[in-house]
Coordinates of C-alpha atoms in Angstrom, one line a residue:
X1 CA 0.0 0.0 0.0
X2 CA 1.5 3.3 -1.0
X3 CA -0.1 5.7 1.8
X4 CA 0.7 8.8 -0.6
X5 CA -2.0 7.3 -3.1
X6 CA -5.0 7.3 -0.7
X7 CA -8.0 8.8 -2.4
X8 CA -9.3 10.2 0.5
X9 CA -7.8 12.4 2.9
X10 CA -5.9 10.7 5.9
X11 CA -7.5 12.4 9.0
X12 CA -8.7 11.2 12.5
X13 CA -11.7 10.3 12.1
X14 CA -14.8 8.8 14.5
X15 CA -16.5 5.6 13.9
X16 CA -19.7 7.0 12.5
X17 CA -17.2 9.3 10.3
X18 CA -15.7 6.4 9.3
X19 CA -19.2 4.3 8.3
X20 CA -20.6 7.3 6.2
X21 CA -17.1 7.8 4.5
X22 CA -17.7 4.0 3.7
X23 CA -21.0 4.3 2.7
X24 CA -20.0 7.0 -0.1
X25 CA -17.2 4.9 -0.7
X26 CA -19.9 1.9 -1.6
X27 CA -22.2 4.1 -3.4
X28 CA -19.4 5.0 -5.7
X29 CA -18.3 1.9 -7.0
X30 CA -21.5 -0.2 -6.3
X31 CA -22.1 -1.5 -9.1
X32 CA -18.2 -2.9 -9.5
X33 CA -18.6 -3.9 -6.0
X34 CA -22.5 -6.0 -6.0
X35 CA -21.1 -8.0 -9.2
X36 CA -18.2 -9.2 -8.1
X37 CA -20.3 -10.5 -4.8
X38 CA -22.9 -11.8 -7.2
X39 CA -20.6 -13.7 -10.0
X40 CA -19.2 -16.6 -8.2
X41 CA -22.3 -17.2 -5.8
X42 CA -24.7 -17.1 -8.5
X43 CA -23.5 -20.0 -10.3
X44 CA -23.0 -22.0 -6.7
X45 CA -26.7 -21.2 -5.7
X46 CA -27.5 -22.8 -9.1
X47 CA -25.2 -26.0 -8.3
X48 CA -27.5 -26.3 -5.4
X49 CA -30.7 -26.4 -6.9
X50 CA -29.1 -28.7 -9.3
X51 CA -28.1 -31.2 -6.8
X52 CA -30.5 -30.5 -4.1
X53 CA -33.5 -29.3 -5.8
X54 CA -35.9 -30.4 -2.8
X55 CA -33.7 -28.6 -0.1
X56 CA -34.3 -25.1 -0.4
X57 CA -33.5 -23.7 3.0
X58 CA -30.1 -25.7 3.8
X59 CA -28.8 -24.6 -0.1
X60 CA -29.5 -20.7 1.2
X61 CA -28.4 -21.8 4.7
X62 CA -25.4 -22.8 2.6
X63 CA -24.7 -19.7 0.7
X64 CA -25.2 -17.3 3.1
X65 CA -22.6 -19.7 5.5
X66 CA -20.2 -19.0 2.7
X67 CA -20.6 -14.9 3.3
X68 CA -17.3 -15.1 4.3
X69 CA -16.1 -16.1 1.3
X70 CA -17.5 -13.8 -1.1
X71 CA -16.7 -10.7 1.2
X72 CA -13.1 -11.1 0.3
X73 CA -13.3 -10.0 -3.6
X74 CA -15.0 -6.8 -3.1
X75 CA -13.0 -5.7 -0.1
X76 CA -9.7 -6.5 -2.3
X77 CA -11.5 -4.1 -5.2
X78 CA -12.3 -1.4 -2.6
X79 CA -8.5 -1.8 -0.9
X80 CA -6.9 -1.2 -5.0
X81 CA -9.0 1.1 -5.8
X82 CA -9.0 3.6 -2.3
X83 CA -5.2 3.2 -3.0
X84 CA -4.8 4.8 -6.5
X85 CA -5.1 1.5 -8.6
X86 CA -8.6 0.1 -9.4
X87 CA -8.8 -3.0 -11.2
X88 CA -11.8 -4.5 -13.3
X89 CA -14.4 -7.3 -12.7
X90 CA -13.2 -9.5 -14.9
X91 CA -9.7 -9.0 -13.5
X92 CA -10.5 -9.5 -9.7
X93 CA -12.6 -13.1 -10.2
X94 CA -9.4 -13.7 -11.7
X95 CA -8.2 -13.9 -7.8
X96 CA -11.2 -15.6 -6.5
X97 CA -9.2 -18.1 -5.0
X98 CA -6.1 -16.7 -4.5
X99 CA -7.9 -14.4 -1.9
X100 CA -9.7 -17.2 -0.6
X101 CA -6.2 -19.4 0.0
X102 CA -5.7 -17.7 3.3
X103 CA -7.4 -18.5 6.4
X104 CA -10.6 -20.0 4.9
X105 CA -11.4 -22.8 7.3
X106 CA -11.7 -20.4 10.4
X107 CA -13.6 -17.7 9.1
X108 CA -16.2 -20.9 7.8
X109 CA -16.0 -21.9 11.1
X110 CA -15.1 -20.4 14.8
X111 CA -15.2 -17.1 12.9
X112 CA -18.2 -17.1 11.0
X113 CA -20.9 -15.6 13.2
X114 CA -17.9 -13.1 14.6
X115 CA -19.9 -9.2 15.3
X116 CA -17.1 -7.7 13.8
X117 CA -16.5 -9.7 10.7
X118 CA -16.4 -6.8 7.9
X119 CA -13.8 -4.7 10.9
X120 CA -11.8 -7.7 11.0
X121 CA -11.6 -9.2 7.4
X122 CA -9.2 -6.6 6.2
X123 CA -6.4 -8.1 8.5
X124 CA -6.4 -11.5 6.9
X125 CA -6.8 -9.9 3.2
X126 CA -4.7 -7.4 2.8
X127 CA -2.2 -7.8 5.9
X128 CA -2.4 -11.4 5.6
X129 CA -2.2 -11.8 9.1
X130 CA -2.4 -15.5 11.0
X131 CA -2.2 -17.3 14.2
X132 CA -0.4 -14.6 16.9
X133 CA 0.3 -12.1 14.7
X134 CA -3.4 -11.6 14.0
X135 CA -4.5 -11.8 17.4
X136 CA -2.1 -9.7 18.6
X137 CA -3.1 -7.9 15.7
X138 CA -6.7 -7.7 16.3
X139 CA -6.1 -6.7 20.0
X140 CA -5.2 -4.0 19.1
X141 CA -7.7 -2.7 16.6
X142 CA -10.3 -3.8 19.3
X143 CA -9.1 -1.5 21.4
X144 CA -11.4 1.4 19.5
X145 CA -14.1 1.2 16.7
X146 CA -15.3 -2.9 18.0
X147 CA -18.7 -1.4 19.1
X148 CA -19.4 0.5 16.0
X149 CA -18.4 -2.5 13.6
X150 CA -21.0 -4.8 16.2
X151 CA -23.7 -2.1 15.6
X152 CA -22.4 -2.1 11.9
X153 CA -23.8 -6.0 11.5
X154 CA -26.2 -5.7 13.3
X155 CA -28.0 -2.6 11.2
X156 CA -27.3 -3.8 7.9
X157 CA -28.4 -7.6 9.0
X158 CA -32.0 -5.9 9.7
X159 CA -32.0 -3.7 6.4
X160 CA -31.5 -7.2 4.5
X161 CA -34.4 -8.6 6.2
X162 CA -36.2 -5.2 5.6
X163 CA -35.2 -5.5 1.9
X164 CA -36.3 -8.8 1.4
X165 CA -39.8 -8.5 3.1
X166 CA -40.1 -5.0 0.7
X167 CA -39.7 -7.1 -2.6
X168 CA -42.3 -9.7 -1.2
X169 CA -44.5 -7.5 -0.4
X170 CA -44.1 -5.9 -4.2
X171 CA -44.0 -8.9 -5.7
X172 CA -47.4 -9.5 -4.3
X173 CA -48.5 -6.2 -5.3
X174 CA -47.8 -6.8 -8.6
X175 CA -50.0 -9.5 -8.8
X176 CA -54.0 -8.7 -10.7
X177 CA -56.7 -8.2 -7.9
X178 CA -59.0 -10.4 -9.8
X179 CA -56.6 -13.4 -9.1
X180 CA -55.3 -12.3 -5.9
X181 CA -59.0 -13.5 -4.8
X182 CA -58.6 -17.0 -5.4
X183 CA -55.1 -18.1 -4.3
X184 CA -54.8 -20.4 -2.1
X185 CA -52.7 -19.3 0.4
X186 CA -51.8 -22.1 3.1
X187 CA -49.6 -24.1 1.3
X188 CA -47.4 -21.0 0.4
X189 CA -47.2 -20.2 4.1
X190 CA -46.6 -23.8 5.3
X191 CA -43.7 -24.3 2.3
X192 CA -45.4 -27.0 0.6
X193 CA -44.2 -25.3 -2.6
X194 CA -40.9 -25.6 -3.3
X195 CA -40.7 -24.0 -6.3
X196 CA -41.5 -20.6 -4.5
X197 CA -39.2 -21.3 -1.1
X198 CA -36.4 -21.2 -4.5
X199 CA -37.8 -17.8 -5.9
X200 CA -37.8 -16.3 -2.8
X201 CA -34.1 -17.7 -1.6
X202 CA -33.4 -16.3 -5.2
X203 CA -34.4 -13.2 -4.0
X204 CA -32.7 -13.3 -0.6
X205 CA -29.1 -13.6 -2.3
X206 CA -29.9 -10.7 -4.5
X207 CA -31.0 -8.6 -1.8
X208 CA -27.4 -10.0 -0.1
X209 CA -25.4 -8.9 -3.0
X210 CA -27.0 -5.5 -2.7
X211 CA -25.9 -4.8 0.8
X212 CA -22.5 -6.6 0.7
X213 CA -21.0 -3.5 -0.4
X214 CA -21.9 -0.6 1.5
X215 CA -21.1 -3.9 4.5
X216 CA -17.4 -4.7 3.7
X217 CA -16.7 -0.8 2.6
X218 CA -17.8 0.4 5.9
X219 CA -16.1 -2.2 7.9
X220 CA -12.8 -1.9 5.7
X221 CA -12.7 2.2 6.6
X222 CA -13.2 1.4 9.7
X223 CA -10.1 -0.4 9.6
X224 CA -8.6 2.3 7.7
X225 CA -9.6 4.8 10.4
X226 CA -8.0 2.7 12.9
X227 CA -4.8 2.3 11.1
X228 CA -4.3 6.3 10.5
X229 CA -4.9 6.6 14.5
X230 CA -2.9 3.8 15.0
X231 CA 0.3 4.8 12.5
X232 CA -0.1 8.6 12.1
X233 CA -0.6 8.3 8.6
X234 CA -1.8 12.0 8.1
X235 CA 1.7 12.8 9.5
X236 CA 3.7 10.6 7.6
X237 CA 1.8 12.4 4.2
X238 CA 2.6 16.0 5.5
X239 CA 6.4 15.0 6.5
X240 CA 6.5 13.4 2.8
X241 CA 5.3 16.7 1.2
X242 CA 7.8 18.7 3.1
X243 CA 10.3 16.5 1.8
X244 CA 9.2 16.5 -1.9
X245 CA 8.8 20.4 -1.8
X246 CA 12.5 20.9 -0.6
X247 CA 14.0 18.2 -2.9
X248 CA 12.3 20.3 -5.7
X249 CA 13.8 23.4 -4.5
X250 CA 16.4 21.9 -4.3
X251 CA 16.4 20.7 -7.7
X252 CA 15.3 24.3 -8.9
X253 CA 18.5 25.7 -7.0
X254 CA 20.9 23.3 -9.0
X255 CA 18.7 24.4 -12.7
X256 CA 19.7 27.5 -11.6
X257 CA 23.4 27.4 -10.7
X258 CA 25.0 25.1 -12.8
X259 CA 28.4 26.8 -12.9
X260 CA 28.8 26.0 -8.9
X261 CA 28.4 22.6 -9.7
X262 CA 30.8 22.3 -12.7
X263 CA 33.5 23.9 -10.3
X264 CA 33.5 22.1 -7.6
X265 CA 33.6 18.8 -9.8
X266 CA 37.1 21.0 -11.5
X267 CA 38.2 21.2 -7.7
X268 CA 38.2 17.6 -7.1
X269 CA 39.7 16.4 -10.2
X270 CA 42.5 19.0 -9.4
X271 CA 43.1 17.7 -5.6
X272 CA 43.1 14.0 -7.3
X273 CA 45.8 14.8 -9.9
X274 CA 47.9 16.5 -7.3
X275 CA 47.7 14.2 -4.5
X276 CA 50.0 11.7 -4.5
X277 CA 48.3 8.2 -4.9
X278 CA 48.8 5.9 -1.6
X279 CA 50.9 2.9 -1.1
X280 CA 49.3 -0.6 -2.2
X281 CA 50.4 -3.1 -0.5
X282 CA 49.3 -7.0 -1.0
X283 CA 49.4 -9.5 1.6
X284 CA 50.9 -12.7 1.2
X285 CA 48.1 -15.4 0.2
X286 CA 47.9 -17.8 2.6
X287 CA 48.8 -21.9 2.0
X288 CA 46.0 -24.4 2.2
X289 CA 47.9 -25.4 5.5
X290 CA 47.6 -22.4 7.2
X291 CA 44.2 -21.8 6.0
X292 CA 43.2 -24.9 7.7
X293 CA 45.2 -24.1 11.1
X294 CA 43.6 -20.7 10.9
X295 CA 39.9 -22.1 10.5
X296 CA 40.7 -24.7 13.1
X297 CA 42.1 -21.7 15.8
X298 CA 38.2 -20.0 15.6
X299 CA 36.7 -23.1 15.8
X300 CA 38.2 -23.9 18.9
X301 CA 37.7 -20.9 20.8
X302 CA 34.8 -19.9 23.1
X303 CA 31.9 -18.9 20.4
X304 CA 31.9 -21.7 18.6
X305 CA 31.9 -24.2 22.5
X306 CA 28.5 -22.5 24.5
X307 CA 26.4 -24.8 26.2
X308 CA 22.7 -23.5 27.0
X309 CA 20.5 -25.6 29.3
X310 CA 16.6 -25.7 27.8
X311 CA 14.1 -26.7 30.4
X312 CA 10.0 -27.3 29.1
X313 CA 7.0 -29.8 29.0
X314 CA 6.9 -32.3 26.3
X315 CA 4.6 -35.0 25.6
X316 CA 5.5 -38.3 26.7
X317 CA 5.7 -41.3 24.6
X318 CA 3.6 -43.9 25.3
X319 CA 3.6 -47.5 24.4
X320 CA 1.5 -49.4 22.4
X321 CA 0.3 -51.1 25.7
X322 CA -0.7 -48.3 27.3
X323 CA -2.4 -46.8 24.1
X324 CA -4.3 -50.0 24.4
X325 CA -5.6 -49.6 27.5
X326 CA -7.0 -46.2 27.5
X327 CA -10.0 -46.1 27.0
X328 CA -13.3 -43.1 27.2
X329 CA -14.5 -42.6 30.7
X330 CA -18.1 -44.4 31.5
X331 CA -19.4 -41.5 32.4
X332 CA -18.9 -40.3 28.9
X333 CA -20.1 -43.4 27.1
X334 CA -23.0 -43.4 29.9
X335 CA -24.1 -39.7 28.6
X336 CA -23.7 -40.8 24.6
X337 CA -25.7 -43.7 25.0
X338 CA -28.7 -41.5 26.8
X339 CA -28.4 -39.2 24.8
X340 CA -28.6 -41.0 21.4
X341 CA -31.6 -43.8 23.0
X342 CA -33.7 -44.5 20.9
X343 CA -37.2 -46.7 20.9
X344 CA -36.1 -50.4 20.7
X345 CA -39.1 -51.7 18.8
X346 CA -38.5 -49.0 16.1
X347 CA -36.2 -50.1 13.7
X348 CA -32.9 -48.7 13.0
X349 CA -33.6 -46.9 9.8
X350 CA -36.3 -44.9 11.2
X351 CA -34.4 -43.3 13.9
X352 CA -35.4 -39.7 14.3
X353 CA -33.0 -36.5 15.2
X354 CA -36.2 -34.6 17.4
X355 CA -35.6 -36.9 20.4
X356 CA -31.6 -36.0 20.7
X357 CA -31.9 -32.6 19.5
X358 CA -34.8 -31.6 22.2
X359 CA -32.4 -33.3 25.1
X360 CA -29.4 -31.2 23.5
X361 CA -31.7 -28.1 23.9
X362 CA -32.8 -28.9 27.7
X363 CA -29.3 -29.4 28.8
X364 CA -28.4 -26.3 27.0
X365 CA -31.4 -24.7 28.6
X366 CA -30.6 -26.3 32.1
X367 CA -27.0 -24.6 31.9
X368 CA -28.4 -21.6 31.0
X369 CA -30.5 -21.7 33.9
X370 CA -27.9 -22.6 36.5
X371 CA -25.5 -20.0 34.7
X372 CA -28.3 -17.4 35.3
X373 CA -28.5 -17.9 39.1
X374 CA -25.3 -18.2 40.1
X375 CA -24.7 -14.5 38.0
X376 CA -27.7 -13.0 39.9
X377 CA -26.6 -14.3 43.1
X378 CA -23.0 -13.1 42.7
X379 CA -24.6 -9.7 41.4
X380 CA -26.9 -9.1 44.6
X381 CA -24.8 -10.7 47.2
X382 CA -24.7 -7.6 49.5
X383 CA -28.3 -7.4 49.2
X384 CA -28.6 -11.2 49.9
X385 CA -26.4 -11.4 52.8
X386 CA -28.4 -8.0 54.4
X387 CA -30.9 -9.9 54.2
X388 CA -30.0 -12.6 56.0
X389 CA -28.3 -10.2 58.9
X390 CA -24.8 -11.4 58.2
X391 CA -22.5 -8.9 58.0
X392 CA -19.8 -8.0 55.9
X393 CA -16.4 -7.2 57.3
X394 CA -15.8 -3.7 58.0
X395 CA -13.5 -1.9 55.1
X396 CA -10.5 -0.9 56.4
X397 CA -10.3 2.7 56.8
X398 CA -8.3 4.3 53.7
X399 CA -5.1 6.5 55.2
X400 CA -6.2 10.4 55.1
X401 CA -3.2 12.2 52.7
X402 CA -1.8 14.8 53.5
X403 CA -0.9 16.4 50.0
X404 CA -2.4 17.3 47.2
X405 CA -1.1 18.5 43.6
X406 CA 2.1 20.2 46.1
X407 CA -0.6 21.2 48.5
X408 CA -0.6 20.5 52.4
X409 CA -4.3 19.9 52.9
X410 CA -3.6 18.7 56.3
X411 CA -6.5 20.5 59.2
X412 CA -3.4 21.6 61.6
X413 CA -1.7 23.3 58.5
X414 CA -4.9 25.8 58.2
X415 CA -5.2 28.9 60.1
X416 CA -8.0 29.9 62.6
X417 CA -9.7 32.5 59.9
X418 CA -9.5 30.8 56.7
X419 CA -11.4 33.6 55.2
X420 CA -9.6 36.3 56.6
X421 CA -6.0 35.4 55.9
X422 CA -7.1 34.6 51.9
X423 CA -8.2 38.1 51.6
X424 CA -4.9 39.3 53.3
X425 CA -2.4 37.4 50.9
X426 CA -4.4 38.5 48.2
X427 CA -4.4 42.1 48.8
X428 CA -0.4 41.6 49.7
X429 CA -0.3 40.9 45.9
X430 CA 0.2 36.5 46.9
X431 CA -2.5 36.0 45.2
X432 CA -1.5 32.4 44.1
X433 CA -1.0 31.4 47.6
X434 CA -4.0 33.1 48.7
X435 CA -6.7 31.6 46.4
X436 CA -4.4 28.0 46.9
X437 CA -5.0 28.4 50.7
X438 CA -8.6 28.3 50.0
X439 CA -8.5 25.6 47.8
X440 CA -7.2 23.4 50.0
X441 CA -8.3 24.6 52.8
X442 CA -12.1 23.4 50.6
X443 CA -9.9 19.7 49.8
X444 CA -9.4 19.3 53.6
X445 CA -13.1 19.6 54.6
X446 CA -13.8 17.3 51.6
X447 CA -12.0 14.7 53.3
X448 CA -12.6 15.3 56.6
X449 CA -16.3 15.8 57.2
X450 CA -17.3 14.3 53.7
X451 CA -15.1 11.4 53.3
X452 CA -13.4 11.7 50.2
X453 CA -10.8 9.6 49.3
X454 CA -9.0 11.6 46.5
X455 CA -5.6 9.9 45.5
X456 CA -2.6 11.4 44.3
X457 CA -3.6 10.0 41.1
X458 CA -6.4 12.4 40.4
X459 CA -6.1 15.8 38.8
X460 CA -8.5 18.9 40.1
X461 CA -10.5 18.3 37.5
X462 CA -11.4 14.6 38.8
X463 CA -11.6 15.4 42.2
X464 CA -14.3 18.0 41.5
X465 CA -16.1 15.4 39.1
X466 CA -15.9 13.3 42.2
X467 CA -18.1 15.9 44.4
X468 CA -20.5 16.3 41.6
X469 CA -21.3 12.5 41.0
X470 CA -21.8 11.6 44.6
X471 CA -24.5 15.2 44.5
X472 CA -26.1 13.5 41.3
X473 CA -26.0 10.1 42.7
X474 CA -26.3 10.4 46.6
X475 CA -25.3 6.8 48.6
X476 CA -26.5 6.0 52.2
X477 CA -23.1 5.0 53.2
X478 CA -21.7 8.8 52.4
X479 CA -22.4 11.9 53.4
X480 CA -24.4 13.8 51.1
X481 CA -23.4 16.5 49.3
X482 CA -25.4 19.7 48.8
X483 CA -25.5 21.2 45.1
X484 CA -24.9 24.7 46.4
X485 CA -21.3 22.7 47.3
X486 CA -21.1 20.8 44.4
X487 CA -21.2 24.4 42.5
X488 CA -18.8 26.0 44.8
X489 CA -16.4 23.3 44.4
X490 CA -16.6 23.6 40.2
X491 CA -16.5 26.9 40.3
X492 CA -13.2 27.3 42.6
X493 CA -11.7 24.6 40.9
X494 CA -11.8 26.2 37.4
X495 CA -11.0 29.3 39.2
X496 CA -7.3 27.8 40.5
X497 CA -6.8 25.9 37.6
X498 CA -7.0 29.4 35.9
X499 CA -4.6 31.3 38.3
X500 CA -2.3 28.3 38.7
X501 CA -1.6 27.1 35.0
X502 CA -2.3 29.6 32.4
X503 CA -1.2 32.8 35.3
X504 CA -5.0 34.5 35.1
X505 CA -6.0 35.4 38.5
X506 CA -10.2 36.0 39.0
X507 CA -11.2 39.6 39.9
X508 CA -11.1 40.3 43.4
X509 CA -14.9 40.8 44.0
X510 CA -14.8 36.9 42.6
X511 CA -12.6 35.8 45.5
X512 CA -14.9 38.0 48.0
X513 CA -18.0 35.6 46.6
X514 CA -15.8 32.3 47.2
X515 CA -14.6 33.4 50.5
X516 CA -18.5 34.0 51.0
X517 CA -19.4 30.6 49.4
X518 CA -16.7 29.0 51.6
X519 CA -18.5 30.3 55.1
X520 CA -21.7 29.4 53.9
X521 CA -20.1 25.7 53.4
X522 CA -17.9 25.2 56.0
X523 CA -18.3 27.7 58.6
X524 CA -15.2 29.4 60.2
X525 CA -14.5 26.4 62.4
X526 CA -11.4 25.8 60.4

């Protein structure tokens, strides 16, 4: 990929940025895009009613299990064409298989009903990606942009459904009221007519074909959007045209003084012919004899006689004895057996899949169910054990800093008249320690008679998000906190942030409403 050939600009962009860029994308080279998707699983769809023509449902259960593979020809269209060389229809069936070589058995198997198929494709494709390397790979993209390519399958699986229900509804429309009347309708819904279940599976891989591209394109910029975050491709693309414009100057510069150049080339040619030439000397070649002393000297020093110990877990080798004698566990064999019972006075040939499939379902169901409780329990086990009057051990008590962000927020470091000695540093002219004396002097009642457990991890910023959420969302086991506080507490914060980073102290009357704010809050009882 030559990242100097994208067609579109290489910016940050958001998911939803990313979807609607693919969407134009799709609706630009639709038409290139729906028949690739439709050539090669045309022709299958007819192999199926060829060989199966009284299984309708498993030959489009079949097709559309094969999504996988038909995704890969127009994502490797979109991918040559989004980087400045498009190729043809006829020329990419020509790599039907070539793009299907890679990877096929797992995306037609653990990876086929994967969320994020169209996000995730593009990594097998075109980076060709496998085994670590892709999952490490895919980490990483997963990271960002996972929820919007869910939310991508999700839409576009419901517009295909939407689709297909629209063209059966018109193709019923299109039918003459005057024989509308008389059809009979309840073998068409109970599929006794096979020749329509085909017409309408017809339809159903036309309508897939039509969605498949705006599908892969918005899944593959998705992935491109990822990989310009990822690799700072908009800043490798300036750097490059900084570099091109000054090698054209340059360029320019040498057009324009050719004389400069022809001199210092005279220069050189001058210093060569005056110079005097250095001595050559050869070295002896050595005999085969020495060669062979001299090869045996490296080969018995220390490089070539380093012994590394390997520790690790290997398999161990058994015999054919104890191959023999392994055997399934009963329990196993036990569960097979009930599972596949059968009636012994029906014979063999008649045995029927309802039977097993309904026990597969009820232990599936039974799982489910035990699953669910233990999740609900382990979810409402504070609530459980209140209930039943056992309680919890008490949390230990978290240790009360006594710094903040530089500042001693400690109650024996604050003077009797908090109020009073802010409004005499600041008109001393200290008005950085006079509006940070308050602000502390604000973090130490926060943790003293509110309870807050601000770590040195926080920034202001947090810490005052902190005292907002607990107003918004109060908690029995807290204090509560007031919103005239919670406003004070914004307000001062933005206020030292202000004064203590970008050097803008408030306006005095300000600090006379703070001060005010602060009595209102905490008193004067330090």
């Amino acid at each position: 990929m030559q990242i100097k050939n994208l067609a579109v600009r290489a910016r940050l962009r958001s998911p939803w940025e990313s979807v609607d860029l693919g969407i134009a994308l799709a609706r630009k080279y639709w038409w290139q895009l729906f028949m690739v998707y439709l050539l090669p699983s045309a022709p299958l769809f007819a192999l199926c009613y060829w060989l199966f023509p009284e299984s309708p449902m498993l030959s489009i259960l079949f097709i559309w299990w094969l999504k996988p593979v038909f995704d890969r020809l127009p994502l490797f269209m979109i991918s040559r064409a989004l980087f400045g060389s498009p190729v043809s229809v006829g020329t990419a069936l020509k790599h039907f298989f070539s793009q299907n070589r890679r990877d096929w058995f797992l995306w037609l198997t653990f990876r086929r009903l994967s969320p994020t198929r169209s996000f995730d494709m593009p990594v097998t494709v075109l980076e060709q990606s496998t085994g670590k390397a892709r999952s490490s790979r895919i980490g990483v993209l997963h990271r960002k942009h996972s929820g919007a390519a869910t939310w991508l399958t999700i839409t576009l699986y419901h517009i295909e459904m939407f689709l297909l229900a629209a063209l059966s509804v018109m193709a019923f429309l299109f039918i003459p009221e005057q024989y509308s009347g008389g059809i009979d309708w309840m073998p068409l819904l109970l599929g006794d007519t096979q020749w329509l279940e085909w017409i309408y599976n017809g339809l159903y891989l036309f309508v897939m074909a039509v969605v498949a591209p705006f599908y892969i394109v918005s899944g593959f910029c998705l992935y491109i959007g990822r990989r310009i975050e990822l690799e700072g491709w908009d800043i490798e693309i300036q750097f490059r045209d900084l570099l091109e414009n000054q090698q054209h100057k340059k360029e320019s510069r040498r057009r324009n003084n050719p004389g400069a150049t022809t001199l210092v080339l005279l220069c050189s040619l001058i210093l060569m012919a005056v110079l005097p030439a250095p001595p050559t000397s050869a070295a002896p070649a050595e005999t085969p004899q020495q060669a062979q002393e001299h090869i045996d000297e490296i080969l018995a020093g220390e490089d070539f006689h380093q012994i590394q110990e390997v520790s690790g877990w290997r398999k161990k080798d058994k015999t054919e004895i104890e191959l023999a004698e392994e055997k399934f566990p009963d329990w196993l064999i036990d569960f097979i057996e009930w599972l596949f019972e059968s009636n012994p006075d029906e014979p063999r040939s008649e045995f029927k899949w309802g039977p097993t499939i309904a026990k597969i379902l009820e232990i599936v169901l039974w799982v489910g169910i035990v699953c669910g409780l233990g999740y609900l329990i382990w979810r409402h086990h504070e609530k459980i054990l209140q209930s039943l009057q056992w309680q919890a051990k008490p949390k230990k008590k978290q240790p009360v800093p006594e710094t903040l962000f530089g500042l001693d927020v400690r109650q024996s470091s604050l003077p009797d008249d908090v109020c009073a000695e802010v409004m005499r540093l600041w008109v001393e002219g200290d008005k950085r320690a006079s509006l940070g004396l308050l602000y502390r002097a604000t973090l130490s009642h926060l943790i003293e008679d509110f309870e807050f457990h601000f770590g040195d991890h926080l920034t202001e910023s947090e810490c005052a998000q902190l005292v907002r959420t607990r107003q918004q969302e109060p908690k029995e086991e807290q204090p509560p906190v007031s919103p005239t506080l919670s406003h004070f507490v914004q307000e001062l914060t933005a206020n030292w942030q202000q004064l203590a980073y970008a050097h803008r102290p408030p306006q005095e009357a300000q600090v006379n409403t703070l001060c005010g704010q602060w009595q209102q809050e905490f008193g004067n009882d330090r």
